[in-house]
Coordinates of C-alpha atoms in Angstrom, one line a residue:
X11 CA -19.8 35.8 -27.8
X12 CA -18.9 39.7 -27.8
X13 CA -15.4 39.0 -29.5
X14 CA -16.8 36.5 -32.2
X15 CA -19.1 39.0 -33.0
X16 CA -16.9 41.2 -33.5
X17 CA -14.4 40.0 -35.3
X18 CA -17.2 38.6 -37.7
X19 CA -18.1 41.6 -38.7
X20 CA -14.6 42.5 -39.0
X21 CA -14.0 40.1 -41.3
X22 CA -16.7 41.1 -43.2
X23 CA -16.1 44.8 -43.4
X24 CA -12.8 43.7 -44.5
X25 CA -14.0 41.7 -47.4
X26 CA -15.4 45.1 -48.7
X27 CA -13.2 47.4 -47.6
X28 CA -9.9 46.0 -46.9
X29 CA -7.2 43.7 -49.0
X30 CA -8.1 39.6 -48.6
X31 CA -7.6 37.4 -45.4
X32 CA -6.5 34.0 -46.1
X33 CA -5.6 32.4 -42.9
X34 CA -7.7 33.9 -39.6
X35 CA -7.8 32.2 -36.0
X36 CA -9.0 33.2 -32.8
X37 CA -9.8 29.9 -31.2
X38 CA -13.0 30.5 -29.7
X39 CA -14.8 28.0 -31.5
X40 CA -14.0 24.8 -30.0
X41 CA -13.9 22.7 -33.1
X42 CA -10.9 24.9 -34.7
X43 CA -8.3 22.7 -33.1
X44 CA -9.3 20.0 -35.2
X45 CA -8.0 22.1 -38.0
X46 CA -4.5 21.3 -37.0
X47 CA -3.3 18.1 -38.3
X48 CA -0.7 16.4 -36.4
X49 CA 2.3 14.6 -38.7
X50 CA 2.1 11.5 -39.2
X51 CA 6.8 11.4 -39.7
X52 CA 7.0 11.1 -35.7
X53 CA 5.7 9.3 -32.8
X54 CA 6.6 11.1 -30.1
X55 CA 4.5 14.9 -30.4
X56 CA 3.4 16.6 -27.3
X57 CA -0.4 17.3 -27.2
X58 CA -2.1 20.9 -27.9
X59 CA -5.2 21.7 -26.3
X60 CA -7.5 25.2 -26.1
X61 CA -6.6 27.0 -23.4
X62 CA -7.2 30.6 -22.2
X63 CA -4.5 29.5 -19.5
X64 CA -3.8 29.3 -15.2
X65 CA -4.8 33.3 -15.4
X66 CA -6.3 35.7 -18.5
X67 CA -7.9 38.8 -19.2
X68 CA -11.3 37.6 -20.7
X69 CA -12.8 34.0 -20.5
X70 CA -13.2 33.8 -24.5
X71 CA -10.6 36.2 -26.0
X72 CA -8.2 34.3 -23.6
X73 CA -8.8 31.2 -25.2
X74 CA -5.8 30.0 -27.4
X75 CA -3.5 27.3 -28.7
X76 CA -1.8 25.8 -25.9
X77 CA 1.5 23.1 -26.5
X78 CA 0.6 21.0 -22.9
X79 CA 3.4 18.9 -22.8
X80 CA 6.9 19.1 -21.5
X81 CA 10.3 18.1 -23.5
X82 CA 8.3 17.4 -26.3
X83 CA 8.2 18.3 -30.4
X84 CA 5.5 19.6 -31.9
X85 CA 4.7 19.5 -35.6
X86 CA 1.1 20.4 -36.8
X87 CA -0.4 22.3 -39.5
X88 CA -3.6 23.7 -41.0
X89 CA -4.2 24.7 -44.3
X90 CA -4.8 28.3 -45.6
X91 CA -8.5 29.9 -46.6
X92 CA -7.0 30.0 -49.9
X93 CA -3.3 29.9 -51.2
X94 CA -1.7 33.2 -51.2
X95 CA 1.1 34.2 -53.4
X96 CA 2.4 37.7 -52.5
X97 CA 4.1 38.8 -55.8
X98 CA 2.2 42.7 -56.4
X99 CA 0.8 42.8 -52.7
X100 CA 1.8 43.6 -48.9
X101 CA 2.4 40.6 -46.8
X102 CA 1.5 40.5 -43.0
X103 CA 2.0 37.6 -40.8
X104 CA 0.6 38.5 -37.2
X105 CA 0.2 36.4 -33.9
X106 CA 0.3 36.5 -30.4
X107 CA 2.4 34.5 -28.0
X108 CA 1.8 33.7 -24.0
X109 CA 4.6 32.3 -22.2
X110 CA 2.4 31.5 -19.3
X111 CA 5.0 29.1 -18.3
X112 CA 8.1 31.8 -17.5
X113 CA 10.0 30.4 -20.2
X114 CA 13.1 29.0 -20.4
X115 CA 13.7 27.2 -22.9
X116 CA 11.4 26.9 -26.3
X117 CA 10.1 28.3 -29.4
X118 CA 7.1 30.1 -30.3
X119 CA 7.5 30.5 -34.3
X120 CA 5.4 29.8 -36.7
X121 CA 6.3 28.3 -40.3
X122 CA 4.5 29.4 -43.5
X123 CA 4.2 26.4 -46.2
X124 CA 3.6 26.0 -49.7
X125 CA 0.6 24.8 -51.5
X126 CA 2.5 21.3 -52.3
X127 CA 3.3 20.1 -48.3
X128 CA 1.4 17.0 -47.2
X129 CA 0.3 17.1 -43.7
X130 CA 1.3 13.8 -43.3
X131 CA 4.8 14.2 -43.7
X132 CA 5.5 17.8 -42.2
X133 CA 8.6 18.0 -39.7
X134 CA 11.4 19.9 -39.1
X135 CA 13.0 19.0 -43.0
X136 CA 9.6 20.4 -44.5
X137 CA 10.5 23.8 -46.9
X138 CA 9.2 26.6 -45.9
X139 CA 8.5 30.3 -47.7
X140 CA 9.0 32.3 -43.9
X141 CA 9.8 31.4 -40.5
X142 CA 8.9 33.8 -37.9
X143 CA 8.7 34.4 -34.1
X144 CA 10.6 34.6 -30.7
X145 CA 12.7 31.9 -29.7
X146 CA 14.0 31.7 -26.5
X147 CA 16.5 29.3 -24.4
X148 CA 18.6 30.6 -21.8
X149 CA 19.2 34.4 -20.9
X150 CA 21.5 35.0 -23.6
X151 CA 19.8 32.3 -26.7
X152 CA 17.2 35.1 -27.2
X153 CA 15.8 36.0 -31.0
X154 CA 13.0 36.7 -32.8
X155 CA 13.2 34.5 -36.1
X156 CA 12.6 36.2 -39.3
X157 CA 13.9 33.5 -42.1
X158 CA 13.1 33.7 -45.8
X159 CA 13.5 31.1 -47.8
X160 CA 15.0 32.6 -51.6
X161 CA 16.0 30.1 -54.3
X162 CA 15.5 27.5 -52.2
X163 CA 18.2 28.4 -49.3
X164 CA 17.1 30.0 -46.2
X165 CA 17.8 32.9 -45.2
X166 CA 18.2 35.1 -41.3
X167 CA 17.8 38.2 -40.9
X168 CA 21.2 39.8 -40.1
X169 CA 19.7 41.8 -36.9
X170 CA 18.8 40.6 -33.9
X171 CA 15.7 41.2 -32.8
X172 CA 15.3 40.5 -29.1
X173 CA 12.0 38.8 -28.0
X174 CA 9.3 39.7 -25.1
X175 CA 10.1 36.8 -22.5
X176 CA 7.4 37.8 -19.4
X177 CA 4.8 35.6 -18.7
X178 CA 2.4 38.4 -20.8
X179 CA 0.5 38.3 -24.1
X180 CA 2.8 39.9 -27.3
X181 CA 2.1 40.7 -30.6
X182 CA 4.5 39.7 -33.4
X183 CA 3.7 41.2 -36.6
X184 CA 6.4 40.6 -39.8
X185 CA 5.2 43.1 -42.5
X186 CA 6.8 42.8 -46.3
X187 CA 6.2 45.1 -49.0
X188 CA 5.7 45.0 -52.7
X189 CA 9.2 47.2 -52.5
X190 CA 10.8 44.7 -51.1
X191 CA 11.1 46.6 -47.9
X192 CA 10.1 45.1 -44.5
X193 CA 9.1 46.3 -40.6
X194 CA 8.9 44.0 -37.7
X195 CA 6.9 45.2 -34.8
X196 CA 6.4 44.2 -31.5
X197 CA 3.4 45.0 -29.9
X198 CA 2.5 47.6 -32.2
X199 CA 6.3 49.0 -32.3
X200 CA 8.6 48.8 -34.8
X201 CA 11.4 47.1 -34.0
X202 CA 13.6 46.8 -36.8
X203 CA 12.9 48.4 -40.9
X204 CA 14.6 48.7 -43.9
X205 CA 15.8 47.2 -47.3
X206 CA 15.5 43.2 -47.6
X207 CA 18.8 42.7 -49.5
X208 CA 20.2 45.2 -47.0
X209 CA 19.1 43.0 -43.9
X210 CA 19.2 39.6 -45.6
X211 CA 22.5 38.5 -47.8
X212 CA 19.9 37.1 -50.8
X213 CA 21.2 39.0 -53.8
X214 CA 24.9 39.6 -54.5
X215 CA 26.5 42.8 -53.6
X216 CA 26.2 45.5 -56.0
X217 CA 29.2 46.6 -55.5
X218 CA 33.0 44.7 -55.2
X219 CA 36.5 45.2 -55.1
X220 CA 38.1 45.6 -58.6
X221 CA 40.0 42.9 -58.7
X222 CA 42.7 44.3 -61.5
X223 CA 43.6 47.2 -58.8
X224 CA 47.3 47.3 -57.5
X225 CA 48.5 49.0 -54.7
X226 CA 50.8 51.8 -55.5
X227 CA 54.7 51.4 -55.1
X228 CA 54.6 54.5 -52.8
X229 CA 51.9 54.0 -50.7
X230 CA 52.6 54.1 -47.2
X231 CA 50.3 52.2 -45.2
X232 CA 52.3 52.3 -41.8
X233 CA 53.5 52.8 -39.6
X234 CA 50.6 55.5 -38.2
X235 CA 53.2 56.7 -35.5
X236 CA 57.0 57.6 -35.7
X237 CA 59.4 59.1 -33.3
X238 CA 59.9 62.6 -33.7
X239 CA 63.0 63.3 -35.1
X240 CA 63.3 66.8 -33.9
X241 CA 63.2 65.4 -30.2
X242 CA 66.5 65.8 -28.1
X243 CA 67.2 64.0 -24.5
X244 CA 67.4 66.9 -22.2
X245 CA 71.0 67.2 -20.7
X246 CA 69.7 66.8 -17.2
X247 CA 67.9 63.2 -18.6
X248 CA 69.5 60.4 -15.9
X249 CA 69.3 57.4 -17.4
X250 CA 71.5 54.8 -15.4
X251 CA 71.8 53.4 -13.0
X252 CA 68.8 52.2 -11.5
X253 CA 70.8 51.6 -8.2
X254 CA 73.0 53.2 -6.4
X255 CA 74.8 53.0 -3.0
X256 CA 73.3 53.6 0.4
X257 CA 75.0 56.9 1.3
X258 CA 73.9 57.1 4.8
X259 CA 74.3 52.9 5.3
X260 CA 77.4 52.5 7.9
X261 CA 79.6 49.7 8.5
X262 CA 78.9 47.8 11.7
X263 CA 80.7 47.9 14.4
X264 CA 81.0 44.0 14.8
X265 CA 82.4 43.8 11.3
X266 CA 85.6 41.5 10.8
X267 CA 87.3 42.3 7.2
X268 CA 89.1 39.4 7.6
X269 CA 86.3 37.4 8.3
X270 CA 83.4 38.5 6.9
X271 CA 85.4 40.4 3.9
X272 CA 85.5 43.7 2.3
X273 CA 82.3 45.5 3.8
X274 CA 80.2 47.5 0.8
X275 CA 76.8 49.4 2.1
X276 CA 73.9 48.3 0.2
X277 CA 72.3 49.9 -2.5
X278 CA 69.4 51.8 -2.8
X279 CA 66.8 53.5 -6.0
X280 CA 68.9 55.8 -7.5
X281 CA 66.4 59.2 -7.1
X282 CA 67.6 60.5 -9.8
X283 CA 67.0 58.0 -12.4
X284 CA 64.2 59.0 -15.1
X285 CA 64.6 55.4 -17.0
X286 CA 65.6 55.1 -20.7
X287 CA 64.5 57.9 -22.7
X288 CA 62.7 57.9 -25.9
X289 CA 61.6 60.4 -28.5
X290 CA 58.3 61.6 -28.4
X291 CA 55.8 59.8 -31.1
X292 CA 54.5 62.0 -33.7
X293 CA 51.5 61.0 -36.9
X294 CA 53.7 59.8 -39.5
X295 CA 52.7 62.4 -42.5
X296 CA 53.7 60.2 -45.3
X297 CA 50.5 57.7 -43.5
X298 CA 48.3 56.7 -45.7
X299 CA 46.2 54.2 -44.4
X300 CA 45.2 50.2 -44.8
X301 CA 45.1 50.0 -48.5
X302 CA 41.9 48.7 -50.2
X303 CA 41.3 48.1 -53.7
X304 CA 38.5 50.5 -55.3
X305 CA 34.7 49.5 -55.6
X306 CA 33.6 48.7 -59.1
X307 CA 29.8 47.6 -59.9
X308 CA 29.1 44.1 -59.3
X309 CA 29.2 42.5 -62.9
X310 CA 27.0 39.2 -61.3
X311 CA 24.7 41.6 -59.5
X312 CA 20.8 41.7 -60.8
X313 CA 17.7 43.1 -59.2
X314 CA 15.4 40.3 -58.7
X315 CA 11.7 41.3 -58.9
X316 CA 10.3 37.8 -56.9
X317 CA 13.0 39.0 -54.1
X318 CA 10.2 39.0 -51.3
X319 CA 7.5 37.3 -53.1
X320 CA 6.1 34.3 -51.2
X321 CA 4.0 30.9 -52.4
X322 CA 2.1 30.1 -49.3
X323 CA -0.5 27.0 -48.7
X324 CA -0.4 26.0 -45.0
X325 CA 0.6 27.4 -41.7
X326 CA 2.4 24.8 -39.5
X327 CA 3.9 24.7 -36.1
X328 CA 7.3 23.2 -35.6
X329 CA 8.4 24.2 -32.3
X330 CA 10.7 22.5 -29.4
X331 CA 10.1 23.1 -25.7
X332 CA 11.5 22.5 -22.8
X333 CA 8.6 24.0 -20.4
X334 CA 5.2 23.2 -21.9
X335 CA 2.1 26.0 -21.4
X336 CA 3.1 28.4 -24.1
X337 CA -0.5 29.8 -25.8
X338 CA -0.5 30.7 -29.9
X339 CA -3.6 32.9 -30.3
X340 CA -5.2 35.5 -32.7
X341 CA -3.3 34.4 -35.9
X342 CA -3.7 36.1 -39.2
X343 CA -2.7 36.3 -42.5
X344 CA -3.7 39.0 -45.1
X345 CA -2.8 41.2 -47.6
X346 CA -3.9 44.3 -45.7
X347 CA -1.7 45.9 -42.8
X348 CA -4.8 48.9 -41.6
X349 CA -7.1 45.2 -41.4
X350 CA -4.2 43.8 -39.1
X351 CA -3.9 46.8 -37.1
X352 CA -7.6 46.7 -36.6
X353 CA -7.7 43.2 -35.9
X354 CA -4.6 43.2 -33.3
X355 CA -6.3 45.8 -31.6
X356 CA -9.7 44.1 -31.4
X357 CA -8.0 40.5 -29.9
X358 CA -4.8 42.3 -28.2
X359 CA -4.9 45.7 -27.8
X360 CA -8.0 46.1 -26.1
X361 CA -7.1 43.0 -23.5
X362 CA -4.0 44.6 -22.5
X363 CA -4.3 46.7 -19.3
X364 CA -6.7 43.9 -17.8
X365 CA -4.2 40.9 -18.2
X366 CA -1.4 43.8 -16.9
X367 CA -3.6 44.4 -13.8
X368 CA -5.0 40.4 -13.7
X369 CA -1.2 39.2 -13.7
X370 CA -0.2 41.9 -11.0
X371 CA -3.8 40.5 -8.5
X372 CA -2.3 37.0 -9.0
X373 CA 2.0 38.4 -8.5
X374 CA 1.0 40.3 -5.5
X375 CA -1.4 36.8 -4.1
X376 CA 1.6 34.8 -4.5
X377 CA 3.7 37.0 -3.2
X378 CA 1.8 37.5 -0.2
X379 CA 1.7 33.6 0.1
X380 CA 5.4 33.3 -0.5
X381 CA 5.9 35.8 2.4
X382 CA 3.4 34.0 4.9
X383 CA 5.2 31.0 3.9
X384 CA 8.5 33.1 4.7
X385 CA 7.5 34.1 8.1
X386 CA 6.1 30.7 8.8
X387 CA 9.6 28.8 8.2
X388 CA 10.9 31.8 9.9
X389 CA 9.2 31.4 13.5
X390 CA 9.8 27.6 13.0
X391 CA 13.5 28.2 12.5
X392 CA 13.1 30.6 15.5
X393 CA 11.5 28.0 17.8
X394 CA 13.8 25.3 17.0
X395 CA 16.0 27.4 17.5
X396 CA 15.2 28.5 21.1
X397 CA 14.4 24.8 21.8
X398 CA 17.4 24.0 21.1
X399 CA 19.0 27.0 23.0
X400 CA 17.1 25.6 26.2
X401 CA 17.9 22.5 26.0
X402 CA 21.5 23.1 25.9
X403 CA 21.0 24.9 28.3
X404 CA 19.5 22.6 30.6
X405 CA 22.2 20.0 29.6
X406 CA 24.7 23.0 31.1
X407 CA 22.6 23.3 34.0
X408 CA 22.6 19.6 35.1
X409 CA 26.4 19.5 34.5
X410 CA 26.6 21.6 36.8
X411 CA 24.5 20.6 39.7
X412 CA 26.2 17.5 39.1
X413 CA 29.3 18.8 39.8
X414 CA 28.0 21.2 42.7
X415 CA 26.5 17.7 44.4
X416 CA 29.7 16.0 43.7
X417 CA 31.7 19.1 45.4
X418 CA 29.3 18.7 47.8
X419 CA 29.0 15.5 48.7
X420 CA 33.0 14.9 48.9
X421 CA 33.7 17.4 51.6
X422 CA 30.7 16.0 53.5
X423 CA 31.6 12.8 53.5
X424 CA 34.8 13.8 54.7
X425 CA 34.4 16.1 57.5
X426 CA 31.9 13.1 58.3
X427 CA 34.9 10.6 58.3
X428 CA 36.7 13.2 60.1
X429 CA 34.0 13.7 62.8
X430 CA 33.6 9.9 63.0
X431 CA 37.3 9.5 63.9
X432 CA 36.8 12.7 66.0
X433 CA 34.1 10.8 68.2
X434 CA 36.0 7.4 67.9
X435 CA 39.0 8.9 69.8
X436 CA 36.6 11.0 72.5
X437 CA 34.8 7.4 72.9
X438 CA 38.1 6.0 73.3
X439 CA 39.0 8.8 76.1
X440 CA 36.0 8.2 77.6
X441 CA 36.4 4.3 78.3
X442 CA 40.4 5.3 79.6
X443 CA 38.9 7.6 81.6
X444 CA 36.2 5.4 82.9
X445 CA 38.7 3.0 83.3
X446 CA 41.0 5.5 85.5
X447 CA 38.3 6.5 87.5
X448 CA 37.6 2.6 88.4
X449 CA 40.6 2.2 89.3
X450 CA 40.9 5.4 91.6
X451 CA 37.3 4.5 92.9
X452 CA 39.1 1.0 93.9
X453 CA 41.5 2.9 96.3
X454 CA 39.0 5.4 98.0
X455 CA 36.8 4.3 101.1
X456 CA 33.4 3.0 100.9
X457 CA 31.6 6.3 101.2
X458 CA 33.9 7.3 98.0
X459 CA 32.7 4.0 96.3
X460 CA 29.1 4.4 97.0
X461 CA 29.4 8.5 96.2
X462 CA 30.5 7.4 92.7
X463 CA 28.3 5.2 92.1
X464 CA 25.6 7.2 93.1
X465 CA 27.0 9.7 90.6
X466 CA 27.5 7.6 87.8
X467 CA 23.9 6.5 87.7
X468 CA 23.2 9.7 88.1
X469 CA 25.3 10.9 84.9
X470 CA 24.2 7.9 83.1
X471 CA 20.3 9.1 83.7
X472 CA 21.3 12.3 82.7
X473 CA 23.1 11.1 79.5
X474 CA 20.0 9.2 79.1
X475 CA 17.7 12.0 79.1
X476 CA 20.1 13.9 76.6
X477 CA 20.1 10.7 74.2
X478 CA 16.3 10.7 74.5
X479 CA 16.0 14.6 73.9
X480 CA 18.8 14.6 71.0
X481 CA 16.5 12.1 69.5
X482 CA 13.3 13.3 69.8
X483 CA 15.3 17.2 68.2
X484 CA 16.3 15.0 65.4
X485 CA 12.8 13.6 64.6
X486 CA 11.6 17.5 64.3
X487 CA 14.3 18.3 62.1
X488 CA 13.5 15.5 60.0
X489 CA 10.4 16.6 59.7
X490 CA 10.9 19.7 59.1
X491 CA 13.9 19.1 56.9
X492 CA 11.7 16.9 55.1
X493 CA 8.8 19.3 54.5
X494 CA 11.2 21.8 53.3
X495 CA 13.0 19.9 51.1
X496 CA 9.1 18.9 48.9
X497 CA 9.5 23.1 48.3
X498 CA 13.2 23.1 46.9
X499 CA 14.7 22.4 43.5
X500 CA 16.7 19.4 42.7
X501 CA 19.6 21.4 43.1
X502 CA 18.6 22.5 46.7
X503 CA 17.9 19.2 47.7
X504 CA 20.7 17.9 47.0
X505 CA 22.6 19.9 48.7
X506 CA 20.4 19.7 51.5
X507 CA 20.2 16.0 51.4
X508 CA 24.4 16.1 52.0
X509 CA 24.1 18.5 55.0
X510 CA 21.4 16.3 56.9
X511 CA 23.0 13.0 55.8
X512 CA 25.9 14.7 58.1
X513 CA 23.9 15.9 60.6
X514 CA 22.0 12.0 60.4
X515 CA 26.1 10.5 61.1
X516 CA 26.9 12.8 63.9
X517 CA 23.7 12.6 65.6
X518 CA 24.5 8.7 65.2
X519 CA 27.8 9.4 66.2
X520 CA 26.7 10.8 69.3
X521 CA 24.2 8.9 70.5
X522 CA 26.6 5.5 69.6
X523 CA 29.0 7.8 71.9
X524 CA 26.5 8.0 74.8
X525 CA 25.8 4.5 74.9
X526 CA 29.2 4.0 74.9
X527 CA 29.5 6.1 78.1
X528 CA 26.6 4.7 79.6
X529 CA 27.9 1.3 79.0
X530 CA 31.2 2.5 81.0
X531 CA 29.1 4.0 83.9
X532 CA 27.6 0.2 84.0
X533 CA 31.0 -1.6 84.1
X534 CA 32.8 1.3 86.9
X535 CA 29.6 0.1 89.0
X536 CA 29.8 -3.2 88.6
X537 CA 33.7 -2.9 89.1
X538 CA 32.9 -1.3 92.3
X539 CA 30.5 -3.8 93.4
X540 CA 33.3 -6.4 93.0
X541 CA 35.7 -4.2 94.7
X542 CA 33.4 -3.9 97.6
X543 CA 32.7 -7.7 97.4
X544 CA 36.7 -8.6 97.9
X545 CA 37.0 -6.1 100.6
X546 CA 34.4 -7.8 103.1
X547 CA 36.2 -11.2 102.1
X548 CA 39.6 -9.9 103.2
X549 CA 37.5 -8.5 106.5
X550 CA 36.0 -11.6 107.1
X551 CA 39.2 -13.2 106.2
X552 CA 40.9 -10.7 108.6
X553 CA 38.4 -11.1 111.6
X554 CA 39.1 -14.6 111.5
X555 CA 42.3 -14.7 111.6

């Protein structure tokens, strides 16, 4: 209650020592809203609530108009202490304005009304004695309105003021004199001063054109610049031409005059050429200038007395916006510019450096936040990024194992088709051979036969034994090839796999081989057992004969 307080006994040290008050709102108590009467012309008016806002300086100075809505109109009003007519006396209108929002589009004027409005029917066709306050929309649609409304026509001021558009409290302050002079200040500072009829075109010039005024027969109002006509071309001036031929070009030797015609070298810039020369421009001295007719005083022209004088009954608030959230706070009206001063520095002033440093807590929080959220996006663009990287890269990898087990594969399967056929023939060698050696063993003596015999049981044993140890080597290597291939990569295995699947088709190539021989071994006995069987027949044959 420190601020109510205070501006309590403000106000009262201003009913005894300063000028009158007639409209004074700081919002802290909570019924003043209810002092604003919404219009009854429209439908379709955004709220207004008390608000000190998302972030302020003090919980109760804070506290202030707020238009919550967004796209909306807003048209309320609330009537005056008294009714104050400003002929004889200093006029101050003075408020603050929050754009907590970060406008971007809306008003934050107020409207001062005469005695005769009715509430009811207040909207945007309403007259109005003033109209003052920033407007914004866009980031060039930037003014602060200062109308004035004089015989019924208003009236903006010819300057434009430019408007405070951070998200900060600011001052507005429009100040007119019983001299018919004017300041608007910003936060304290004057921003623009001077002469109403000067600033606003209210009153007729006091000065005009004399409208019986001739222009004289000799005046000479141009040309401003003529050619010298003491100026002489040089002698050495080269004018022409632009072009001239290629001194140095030479005719080719291919040339045909009778075929390709007269030969002519091509032309080149002429060096020498300075282009077409003019005189020098001089001031013409006979100049005189844009003829104007002389000033005469304004015969319509009259001081008006009531120039800046003001019939006011309500304040009202008439405003369009596109972003709600904007705060109104700290209004006043008086009569007395050293009460407003003291005033804006008891609800402003005083509040300033603590919203500076509460709005720079919460820009630097959200900042930090906005980097965190930065640096989170960032590693998760990073990681899906690096996920992706591997599993191209994987993709690569398998391409290529694919192809190394294809390469692979092919020349195993064909030096295993080639080994196969390899075998096939020595097989088939073997059985010819066999078959010689039968055929031999049938010619040769008994002891021949029976030593062949003996020896091809002997190798077949022997290719037995061989068989039997080939196979019991390539159980181990299984094994083994098996227990190393659990510790190799998919890669390795398949490779791997390809060399014992060769090593599986020659071993079976070669034991197929060795029952092959032994087979052979069995039929070049047998066939020698049958031999020896015909020769006792033909000796019993023989010894009976």
């Amino acid at each position: 209650m420190r601020c109510s307080f205070g501006l309590a006994a403000l106000a009262a040290l201003a009913s005894s020592t300063y000028g009158r008050v007639y409209y004074e709102e700081t919002f802290s108590d909570p019924a003043s809203l209810d002092t604003f009467i919404a219009t009854e012309a429209r439908s379709d008016l955004g709220a207004i609530k008390l608000s000190k806002g998302k972030w302020f300086s003090d919980d109760e100075n804070s506290i202030g108009l707020q238009v919550s809505e967004d796209a909306r109109f807003y048209a309320y009003s609330a009537k005056l202490n008294r009714p104050f007519n400003t002929k004889g006396k200093d006029f101050i209108v003075q408020f603050t304005v929050k754009y907590e929002q970060d406008i971007d589009c809306g008003g934050a004027y107020l409207k001062l009304l005469p005695p005769t409005l009715d509430p009811a029917k207040f909207d945007g066709e309403s007259e109005y004695e003033v109209m003052f306050g920033p407007d914004i929309c866009g980031s060039t649609n930037r003014r602060v309105h200062a109308i004035i409304n004089y015989n019924g026509t208003n009236n903006q001021i010819d300057k434009v003021v430019q408007p405070r558009g951070d998200q900060l409290t600011h001052q507005y302050t429009f100040w007119v004199k019983p001299d018919k002079t004017f300041e608007i200040r910003i936060d304290n500072k004057v921003q623009e001063e001077g002469k109403i009829e000067e600033f606003w075109k209210v009153l007729p010039e006091k000065q005009v054109a004399d409208p019986d005024a001739k222009k004289p027969e000799e005046w000479v109002d141009g040309p401003a610049m003529i050619e010298d006509p003491e100026d002489e071309k040089p002698e050495d001036w080269v004018d022409g031409p632009e072009t001239v031929p290629d001194t140095e070009a030479q005719k080719p030797e291919d040339w045909d005059d009778d075929m390709d015609g007269d030969w002519e070298a091509p032309v080149v810039a002429n060096p020498e050429y300075k282009g077409e020369w003019k005189p020098r421009m001089i001031k013409n001295p006979e100049y005189q200038g844009e003829w104007s007719a002389p000033l005469i005083d304004n015969p319509n022209y009259e001081d008006d007395e009531d120039l800046a004088v003001f019939n006011i009954g309500y304040i009202g608030l008439d405003v369009w916006t596109v972003k709600s959230g904007t705060i109104f706070d700290n209004i006043l009206i008086t009569d007395d510019i050293d009460y407003a001063s003291q005033f804006g520095n008891s609800t402003w002033a005083d509040y300033v450096e603590k919203e500076i440093e509460v709005k720079k807590a919460i820009d630097e929080e959200e900042a930090e936040k906005l980097e965190a959220e930065r640096k989170v996006k960032e590693e998760e663009r990073k990681a899906k990024e690096e996920a992706e990287k591997e599993k191209a890269e994987d993709a690569d990898e398998l391409d290529e194992n694919d192809d190394v087990k294809v390469d692979a594969a092919e020349p195993v399967e064909e030096k295993a088709e080639d080994e196969s056929v390899e075998e096939k023939a020595e097989d088939e060698s073997v059985e010819e051979k066999a078959e010689d050696e039968s055929d031999e063993e049938k010619t040769e003596d008994e002891s021949d036969e029976e030593k062949a015999e003996d020896e091809a049981v002997e190798e077949s044993i022997v290719e037995d034994e061989e068989v039997i140890e080939n196979q019991e080597e390539v159980d181990e290597e299984k094994v083994a090839e098996e227990k190393a291939a659990e510790e190799k990569t998919a890669e390795e295995k398949a490779a791997e796999q390809a060399k014992a699947d060769k090593k599986a088709a020659k071993r079976a190539a070669a034991k197929e081989a060795a029952e092959k021989a032994k087979q052979a071994a069995e039929a070049a006995q047998k066939a020698a057992e049958e031999a020896e069987l015909e020769d006792e027949d033909e000796k019993i044959v023989h010894d009976e004969l």
